[in-house]
Tab-separated table of C-alpha atoms and ligand atoms in Angstrom:
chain	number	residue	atom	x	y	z
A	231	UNK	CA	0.000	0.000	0.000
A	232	UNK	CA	1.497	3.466	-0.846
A	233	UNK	CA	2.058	6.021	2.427
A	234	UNK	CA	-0.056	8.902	1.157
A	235	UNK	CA	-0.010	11.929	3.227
A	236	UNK	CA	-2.709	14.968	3.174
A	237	UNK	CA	-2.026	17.993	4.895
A	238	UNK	CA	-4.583	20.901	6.107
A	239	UNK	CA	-4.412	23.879	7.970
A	240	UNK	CA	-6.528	24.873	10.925
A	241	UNK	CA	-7.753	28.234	10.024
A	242	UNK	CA	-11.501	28.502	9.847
A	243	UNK	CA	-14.377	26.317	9.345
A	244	UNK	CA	-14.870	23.539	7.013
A	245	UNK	CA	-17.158	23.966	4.556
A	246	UNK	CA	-19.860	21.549	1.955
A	247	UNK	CA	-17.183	22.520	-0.491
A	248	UNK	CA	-14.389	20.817	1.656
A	249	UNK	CA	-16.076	18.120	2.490
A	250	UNK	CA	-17.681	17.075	-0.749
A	251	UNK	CA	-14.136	17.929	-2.576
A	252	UNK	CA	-12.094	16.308	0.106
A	253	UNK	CA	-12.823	15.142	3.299
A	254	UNK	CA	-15.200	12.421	1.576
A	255	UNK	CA	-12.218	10.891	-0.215
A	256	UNK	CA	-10.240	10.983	2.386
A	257	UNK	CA	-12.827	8.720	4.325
A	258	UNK	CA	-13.583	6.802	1.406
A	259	UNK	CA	-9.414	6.156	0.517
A	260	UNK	CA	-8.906	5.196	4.006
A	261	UNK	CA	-8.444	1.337	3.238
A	262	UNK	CA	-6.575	1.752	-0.155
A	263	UNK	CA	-3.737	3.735	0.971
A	264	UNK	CA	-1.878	3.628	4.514
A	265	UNK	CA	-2.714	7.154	5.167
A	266	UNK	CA	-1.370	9.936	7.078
A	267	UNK	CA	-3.657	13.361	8.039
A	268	UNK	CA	-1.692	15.489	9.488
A	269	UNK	CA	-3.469	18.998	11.107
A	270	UNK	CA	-0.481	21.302	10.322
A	271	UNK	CA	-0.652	24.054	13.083
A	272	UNK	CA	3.093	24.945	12.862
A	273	UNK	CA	1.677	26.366	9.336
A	274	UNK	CA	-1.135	28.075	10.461
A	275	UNK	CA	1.508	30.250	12.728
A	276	UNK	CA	2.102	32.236	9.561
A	277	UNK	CA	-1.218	33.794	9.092
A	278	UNK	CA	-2.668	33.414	13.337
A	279	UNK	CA	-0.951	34.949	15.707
A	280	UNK	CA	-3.538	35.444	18.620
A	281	UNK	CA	-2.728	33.654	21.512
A	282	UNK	CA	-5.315	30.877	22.259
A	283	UNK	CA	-6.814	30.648	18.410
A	284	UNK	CA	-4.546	27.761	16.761
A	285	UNK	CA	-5.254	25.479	19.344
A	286	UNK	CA	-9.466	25.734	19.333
A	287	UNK	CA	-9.074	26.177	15.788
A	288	UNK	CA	-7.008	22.357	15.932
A	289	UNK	CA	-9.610	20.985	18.025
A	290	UNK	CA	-12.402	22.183	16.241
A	291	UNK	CA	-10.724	20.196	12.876
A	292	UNK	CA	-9.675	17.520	14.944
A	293	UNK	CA	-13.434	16.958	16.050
A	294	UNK	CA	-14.791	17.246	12.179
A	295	UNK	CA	-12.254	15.179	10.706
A	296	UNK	CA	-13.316	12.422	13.359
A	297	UNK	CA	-16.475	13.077	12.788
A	298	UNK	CA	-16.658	12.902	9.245
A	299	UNK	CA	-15.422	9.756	9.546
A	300	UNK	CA	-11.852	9.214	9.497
A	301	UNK	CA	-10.833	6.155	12.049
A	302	UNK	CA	-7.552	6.388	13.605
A	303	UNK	CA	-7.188	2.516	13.735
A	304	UNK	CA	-6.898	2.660	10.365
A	305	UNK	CA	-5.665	5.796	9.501
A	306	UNK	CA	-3.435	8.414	11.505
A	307	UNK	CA	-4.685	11.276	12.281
A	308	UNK	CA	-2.138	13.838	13.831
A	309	UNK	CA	-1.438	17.176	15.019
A	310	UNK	CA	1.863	18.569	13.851
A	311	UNK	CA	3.038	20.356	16.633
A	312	UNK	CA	2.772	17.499	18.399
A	313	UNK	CA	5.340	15.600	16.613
A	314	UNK	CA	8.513	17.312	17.508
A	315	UNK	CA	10.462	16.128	14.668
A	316	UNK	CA	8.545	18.435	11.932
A	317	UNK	CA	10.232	21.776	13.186
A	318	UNK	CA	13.895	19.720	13.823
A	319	UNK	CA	13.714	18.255	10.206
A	320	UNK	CA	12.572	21.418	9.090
A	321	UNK	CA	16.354	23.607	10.292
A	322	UNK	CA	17.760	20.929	8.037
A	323	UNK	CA	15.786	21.370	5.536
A	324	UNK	CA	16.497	25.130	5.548
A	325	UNK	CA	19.735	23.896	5.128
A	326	UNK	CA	19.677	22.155	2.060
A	327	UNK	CA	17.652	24.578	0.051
A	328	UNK	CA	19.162	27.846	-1.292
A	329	UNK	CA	17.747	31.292	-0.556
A	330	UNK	CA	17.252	31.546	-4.235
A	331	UNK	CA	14.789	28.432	-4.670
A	332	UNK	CA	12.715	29.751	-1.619
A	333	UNK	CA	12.814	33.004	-3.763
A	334	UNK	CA	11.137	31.169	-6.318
A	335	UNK	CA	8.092	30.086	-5.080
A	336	UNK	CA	5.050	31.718	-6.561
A	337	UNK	CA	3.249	31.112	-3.199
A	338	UNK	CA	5.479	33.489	-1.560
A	339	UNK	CA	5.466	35.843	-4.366
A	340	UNK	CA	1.670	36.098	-4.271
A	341	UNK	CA	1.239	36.714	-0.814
A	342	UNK	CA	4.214	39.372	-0.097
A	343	UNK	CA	3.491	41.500	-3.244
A	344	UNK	CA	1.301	43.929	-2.267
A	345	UNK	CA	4.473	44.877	-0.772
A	346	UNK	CA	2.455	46.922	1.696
A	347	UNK	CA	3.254	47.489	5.470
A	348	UNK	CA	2.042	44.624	6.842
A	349	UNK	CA	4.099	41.743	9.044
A	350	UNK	CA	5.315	39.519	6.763
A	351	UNK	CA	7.071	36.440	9.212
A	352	UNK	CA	10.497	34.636	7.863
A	353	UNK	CA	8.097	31.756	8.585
A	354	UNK	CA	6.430	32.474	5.540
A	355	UNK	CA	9.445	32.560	3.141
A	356	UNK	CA	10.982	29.481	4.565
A	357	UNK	CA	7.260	27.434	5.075
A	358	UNK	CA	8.389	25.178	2.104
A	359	UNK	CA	10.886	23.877	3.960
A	360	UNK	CA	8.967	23.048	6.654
A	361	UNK	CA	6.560	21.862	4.165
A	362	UNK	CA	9.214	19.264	2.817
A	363	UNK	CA	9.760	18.143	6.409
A	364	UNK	CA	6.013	16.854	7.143
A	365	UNK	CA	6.358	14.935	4.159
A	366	UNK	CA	9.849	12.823	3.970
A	367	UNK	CA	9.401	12.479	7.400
A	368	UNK	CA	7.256	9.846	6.774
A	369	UNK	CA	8.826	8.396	3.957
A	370	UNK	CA	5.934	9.846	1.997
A	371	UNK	CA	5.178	8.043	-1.361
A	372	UNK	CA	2.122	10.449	-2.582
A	373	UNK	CA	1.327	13.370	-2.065
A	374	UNK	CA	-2.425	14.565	-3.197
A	375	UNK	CA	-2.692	18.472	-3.988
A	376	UNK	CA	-3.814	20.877	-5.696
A	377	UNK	CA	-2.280	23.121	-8.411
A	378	UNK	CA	-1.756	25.763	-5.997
A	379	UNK	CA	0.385	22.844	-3.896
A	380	UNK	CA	2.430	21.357	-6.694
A	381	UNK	CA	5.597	23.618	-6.738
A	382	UNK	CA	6.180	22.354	-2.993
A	383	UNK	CA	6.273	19.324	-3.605
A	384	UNK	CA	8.667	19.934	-6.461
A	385	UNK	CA	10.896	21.888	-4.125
A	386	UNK	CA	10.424	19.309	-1.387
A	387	UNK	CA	11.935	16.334	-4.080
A	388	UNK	CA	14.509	18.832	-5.154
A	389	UNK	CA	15.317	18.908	-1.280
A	390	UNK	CA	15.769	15.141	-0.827
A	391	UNK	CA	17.928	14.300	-3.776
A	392	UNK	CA	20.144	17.113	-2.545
A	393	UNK	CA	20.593	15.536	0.646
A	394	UNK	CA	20.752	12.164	-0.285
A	395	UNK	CA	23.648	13.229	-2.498
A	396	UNK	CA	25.332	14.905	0.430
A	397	UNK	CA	24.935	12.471	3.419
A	398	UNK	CA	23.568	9.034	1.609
A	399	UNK	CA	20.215	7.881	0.915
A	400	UNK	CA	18.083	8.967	3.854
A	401	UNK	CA	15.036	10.419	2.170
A	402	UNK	CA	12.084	8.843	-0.332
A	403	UNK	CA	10.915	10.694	-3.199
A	404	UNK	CA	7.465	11.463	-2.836
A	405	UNK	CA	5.337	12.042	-6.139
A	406	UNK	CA	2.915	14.934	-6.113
A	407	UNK	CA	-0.623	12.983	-7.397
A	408	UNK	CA	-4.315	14.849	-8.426
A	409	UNK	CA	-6.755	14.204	-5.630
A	410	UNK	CA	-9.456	11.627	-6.258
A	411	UNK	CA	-11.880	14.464	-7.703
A	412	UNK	CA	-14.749	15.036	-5.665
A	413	UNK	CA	-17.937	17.322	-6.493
A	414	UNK	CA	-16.704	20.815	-6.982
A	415	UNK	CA	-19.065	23.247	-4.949
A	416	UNK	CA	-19.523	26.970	-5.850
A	417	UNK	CA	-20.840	29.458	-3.459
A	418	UNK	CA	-24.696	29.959	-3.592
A	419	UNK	CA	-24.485	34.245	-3.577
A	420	UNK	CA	-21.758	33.666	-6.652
A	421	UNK	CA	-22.098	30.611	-8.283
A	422	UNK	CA	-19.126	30.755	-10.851
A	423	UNK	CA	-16.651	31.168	-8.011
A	424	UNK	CA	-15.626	27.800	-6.101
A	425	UNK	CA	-17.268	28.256	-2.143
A	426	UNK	CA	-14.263	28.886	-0.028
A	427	UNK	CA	-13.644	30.715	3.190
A	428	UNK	CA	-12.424	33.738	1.804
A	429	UNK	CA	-15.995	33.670	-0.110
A	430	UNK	CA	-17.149	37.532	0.281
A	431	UNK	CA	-20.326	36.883	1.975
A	432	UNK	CA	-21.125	34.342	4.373
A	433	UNK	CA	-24.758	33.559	2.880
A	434	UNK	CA	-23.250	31.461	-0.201
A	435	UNK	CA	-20.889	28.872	2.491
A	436	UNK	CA	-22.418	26.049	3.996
A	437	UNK	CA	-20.418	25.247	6.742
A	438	UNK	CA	-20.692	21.942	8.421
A	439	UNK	CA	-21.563	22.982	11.434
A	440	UNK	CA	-24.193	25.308	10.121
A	441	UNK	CA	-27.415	24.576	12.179
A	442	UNK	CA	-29.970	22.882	10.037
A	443	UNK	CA	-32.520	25.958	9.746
A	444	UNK	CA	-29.674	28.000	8.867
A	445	UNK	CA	-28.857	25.664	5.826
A	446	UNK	CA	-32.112	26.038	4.706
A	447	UNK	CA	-32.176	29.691	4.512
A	448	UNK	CA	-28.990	29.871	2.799
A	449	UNK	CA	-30.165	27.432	0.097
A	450	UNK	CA	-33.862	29.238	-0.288
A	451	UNK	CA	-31.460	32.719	-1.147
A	452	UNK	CA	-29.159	30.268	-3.272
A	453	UNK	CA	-28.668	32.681	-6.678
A	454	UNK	CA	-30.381	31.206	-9.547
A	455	UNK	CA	-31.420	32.969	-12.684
A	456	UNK	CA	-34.187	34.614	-14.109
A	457	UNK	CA	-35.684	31.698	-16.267
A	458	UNK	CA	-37.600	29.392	-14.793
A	459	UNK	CA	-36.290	25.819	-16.293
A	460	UNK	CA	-34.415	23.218	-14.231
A	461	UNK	CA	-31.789	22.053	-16.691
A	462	UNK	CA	-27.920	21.078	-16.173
A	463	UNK	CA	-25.546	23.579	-17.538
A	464	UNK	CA	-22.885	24.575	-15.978
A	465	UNK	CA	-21.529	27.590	-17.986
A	466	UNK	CA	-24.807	28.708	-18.698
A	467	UNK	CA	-26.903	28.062	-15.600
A	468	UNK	CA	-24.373	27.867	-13.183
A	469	UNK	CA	-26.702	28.694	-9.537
A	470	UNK	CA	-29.171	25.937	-10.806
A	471	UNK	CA	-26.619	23.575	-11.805
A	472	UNK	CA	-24.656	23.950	-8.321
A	473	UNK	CA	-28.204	23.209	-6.609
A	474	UNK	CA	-27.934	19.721	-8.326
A	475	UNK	CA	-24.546	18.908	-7.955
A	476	UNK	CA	-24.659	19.275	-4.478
A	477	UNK	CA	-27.670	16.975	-4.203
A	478	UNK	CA	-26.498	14.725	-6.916
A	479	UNK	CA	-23.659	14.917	-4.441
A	480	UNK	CA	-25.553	14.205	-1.302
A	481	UNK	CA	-27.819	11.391	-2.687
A	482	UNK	CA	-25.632	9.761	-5.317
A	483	UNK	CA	-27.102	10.812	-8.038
A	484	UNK	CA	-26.878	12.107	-11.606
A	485	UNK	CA	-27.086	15.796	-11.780
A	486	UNK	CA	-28.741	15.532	-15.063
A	487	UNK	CA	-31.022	12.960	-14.703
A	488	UNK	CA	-31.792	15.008	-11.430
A	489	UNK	CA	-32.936	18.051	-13.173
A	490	UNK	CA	-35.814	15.969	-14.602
A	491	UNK	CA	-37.586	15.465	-11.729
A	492	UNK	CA	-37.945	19.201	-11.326
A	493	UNK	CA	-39.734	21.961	-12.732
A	494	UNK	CA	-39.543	24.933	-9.883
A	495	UNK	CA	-36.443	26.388	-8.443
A	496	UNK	CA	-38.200	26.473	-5.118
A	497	UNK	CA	-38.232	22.524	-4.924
A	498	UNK	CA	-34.878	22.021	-6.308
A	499	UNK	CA	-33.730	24.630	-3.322
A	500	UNK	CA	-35.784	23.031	-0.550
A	501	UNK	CA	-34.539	18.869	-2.005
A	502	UNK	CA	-30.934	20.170	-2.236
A	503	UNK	CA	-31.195	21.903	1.399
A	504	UNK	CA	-33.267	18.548	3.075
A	505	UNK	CA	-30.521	16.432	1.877
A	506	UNK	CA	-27.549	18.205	2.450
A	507	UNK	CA	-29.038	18.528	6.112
A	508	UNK	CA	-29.999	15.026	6.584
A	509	UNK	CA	-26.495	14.086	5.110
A	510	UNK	CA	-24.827	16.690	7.657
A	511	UNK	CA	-26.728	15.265	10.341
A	512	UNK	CA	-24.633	12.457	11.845
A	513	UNK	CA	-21.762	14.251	11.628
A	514	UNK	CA	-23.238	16.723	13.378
A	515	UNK	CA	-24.185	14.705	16.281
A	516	UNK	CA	-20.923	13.074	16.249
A	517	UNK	CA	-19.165	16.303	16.402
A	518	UNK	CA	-21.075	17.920	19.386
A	519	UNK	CA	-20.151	14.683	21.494
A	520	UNK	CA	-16.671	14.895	20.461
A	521	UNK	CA	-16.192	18.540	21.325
A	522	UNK	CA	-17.924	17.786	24.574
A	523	UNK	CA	-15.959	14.859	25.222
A	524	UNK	CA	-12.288	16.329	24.947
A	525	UNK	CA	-10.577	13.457	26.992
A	526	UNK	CA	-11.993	11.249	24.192
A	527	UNK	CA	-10.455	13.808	21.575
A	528	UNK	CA	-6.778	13.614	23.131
A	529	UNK	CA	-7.023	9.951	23.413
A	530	UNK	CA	-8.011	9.676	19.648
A	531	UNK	CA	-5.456	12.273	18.723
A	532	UNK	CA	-2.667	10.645	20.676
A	533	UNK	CA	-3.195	7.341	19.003
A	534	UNK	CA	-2.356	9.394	15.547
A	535	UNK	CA	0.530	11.326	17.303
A	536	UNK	CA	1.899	7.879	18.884
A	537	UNK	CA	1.449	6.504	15.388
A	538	UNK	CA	3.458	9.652	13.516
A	539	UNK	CA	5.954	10.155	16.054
A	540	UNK	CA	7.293	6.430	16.114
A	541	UNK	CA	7.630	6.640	11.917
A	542	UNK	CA	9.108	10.410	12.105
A	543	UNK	CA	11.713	10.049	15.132
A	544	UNK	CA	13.140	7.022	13.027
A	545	UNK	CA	13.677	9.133	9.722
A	546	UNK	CA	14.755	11.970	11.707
A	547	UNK	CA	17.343	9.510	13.584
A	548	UNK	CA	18.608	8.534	9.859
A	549	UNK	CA	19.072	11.893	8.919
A	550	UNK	CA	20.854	13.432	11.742
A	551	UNK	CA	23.297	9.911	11.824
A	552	UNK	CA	23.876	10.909	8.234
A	553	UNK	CA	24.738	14.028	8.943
A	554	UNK	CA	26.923	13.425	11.971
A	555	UNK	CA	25.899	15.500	14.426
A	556	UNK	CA	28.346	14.300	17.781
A	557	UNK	CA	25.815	12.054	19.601
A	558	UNK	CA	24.928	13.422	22.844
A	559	UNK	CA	27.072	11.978	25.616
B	1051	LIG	P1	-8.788	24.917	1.416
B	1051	LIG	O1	-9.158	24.964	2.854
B	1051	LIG	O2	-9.479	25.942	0.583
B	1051	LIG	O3	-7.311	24.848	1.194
B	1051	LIG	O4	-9.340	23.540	0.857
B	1051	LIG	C1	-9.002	22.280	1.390
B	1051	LIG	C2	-9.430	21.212	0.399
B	1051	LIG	O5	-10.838	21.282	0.174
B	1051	LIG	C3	-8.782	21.388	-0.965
B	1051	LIG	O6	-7.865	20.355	-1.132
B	1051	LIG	C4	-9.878	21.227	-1.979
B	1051	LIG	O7	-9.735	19.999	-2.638
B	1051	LIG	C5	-11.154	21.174	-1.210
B	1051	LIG	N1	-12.049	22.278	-1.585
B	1051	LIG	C6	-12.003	23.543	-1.117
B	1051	LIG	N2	-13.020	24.287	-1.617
B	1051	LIG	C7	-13.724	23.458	-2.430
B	1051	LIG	C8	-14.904	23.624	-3.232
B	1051	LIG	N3	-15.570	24.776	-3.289
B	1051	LIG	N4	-15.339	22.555	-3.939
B	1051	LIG	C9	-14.686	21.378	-3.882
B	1051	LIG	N5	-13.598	21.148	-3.147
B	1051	LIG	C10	-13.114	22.172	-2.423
B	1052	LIG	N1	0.998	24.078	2.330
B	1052	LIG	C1	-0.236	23.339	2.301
B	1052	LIG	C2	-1.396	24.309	2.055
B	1052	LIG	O1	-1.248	25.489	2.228
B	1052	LIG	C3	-0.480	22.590	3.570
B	1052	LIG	C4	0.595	21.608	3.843
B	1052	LIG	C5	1.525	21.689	4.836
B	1052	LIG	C6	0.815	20.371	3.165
B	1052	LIG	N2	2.302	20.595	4.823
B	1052	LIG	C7	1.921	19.765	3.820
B	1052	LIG	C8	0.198	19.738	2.089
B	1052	LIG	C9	2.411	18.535	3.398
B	1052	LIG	C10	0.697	18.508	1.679
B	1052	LIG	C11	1.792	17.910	2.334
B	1052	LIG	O2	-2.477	23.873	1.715
């Protein structure tokens, strides 16, 4: 089975979009990969910097990804920071890639070019590094990202053959892959933009937590158009056709064969908001016990961190005995 290892930040709430593009897969791949999740919080430093906010932002993931689905018997499940040996590997790392290939990444480019006054952290320059160290850690054989994603992993192989050619094979070379696709969910106020927490008003995100009567409004003010057929077209009817993706989605159906069985807006609405709540609703439920069970949450959390920390301290071992630090007397 290949090690595949997915990665996501704590910052904010998961959305329909998340879930349906991701999460799902990640539940679903859980037997045909030996997977690794890890909850990267050392990331999340560069953009959160109020004290307190990582952590119930960690828990709060921790929770859904549980909830969702994800079973730490069979995968692991993990918070970075508390592996110690992802901010070690990561000095090392800084020191096998050059200040001009961290210069390089279009990441960093796009994020520091308003060039305006604002704190920009070293952290954020040298994040690739750290980046490379979550995954050869863990002698990572896939990696699934996005576009977006793809340049670090290209940086993070560039990385490893450097220092296998310096100190001796130490490191795998892990393979950037496309994620299993999922449904792709656009936000209800704009429908040709993809939902996503940076989405300009909250009305067109479903998050998962949303309460059920909340769902329901958002999906009854769900932007359609001003004709009044149900019909699948994405460039041309794109609020309509995100209405029946998402319960094509929900119900395992075909979005075209869906639109058949309509002939108001108002129905299609109301179906696609009664069965993304009755889909949400067990992970709901699951989620409130977790969050009010948090000695339940630390034990399933440090199963995961047992799990990462006994395959990362031995790659970090090999790499500092290649290196040749003086052992510690
Ligand atoms: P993000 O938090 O935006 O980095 O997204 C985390 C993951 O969720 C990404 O890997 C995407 O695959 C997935 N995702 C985010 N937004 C959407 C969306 N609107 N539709 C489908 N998948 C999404
Ligand atoms: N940089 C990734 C992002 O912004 C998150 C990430 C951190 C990651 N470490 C990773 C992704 C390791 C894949 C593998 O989305």
């Amino acid at each position: 089975m290949p090690r595949v290892l997915s990665c996501i930040q704590p910052s904010g709430a998961v959305h329909l979009g998340n879930y349906l593009g991701a999460l799902r897969n990640w539940v679903s791949g859980q037997d045909e990969a030996d997977a690794f999740h890890g909850i990267v919080d050392l990331h999340a430093l560069t953009s959160v910097q109020e004290p307190g906010v990582i952590g119930a932002q960690t828990v709060e993931l921790a929770a859904v990804l549980f909830a969702v689905g994800l079973d730490p018997e069979r995968a692991t499940v993990f918070v970075q920071s508390h592996v110690p040996e992802h901010a070690r590997l990561a000095w090392l790392m800084e020191c096998t890639v050059s200040y001009g290939e961290l210069s390089r990444m279009t990441q960093f480019k796009d994020k520091t070019a308003k060039g305006g006054t604002e704190f920009v952290p070293a952290g954020l320059f040298t994040y690739p590094a750290l980046q490379a160290a979550d995954i050869l850690l863990y002698d990572t054989d896939q990696v699934p990202v996005g576009d977006d994603q793809r340049q670090h992993i290209e940086i993070t192989r560039d990385i490893a053959v450097r220092f296998n050619q310096r100190y001796g094979e130490v490191f795998r070379l892990p393979e950037a892959v496309v994620p299993k696709a999922g449904a792709r969910v656009m936000d209800l106020q704009e429908p040709s933009n993809k939902m996503s927490k940076s989405s300009s008003a909250e009305s067109g995100i479903i998050y998962l937590m949303d309460a059920p009567s909340v769902i329901t409004k958002k999906f009854k003010r769900a932007v359609t158009d001003s004709e009044n057929e149900v019909r699948y077209d994405r460039a041309e009817k794109p609020g309509v056709s995100n209405l029946l993706d998402i319960l094509a989605a929900c119900t395992g159906g075909d979005p075209e064969a869906l639109a058949g069985e309509f002939t108001q807006y108002g129905a299609l609405k109301v179906a696609a908001a009664e069965a993304v709540v009755a889909m949400l609703e067990p992970i709901q439920s699951r989620y409130a016990e977790l969050m009010e069970d948090r000695a339940e949450l630390a034990r399933l959390l440090g199963i995961g961190a047992g799990k990462a920390h006994a395959v990362a301290s031995a790659t970090y071992r090999r790499a500092t005995e290649a290196i040749g630090f003086l052992p510690a007397g």
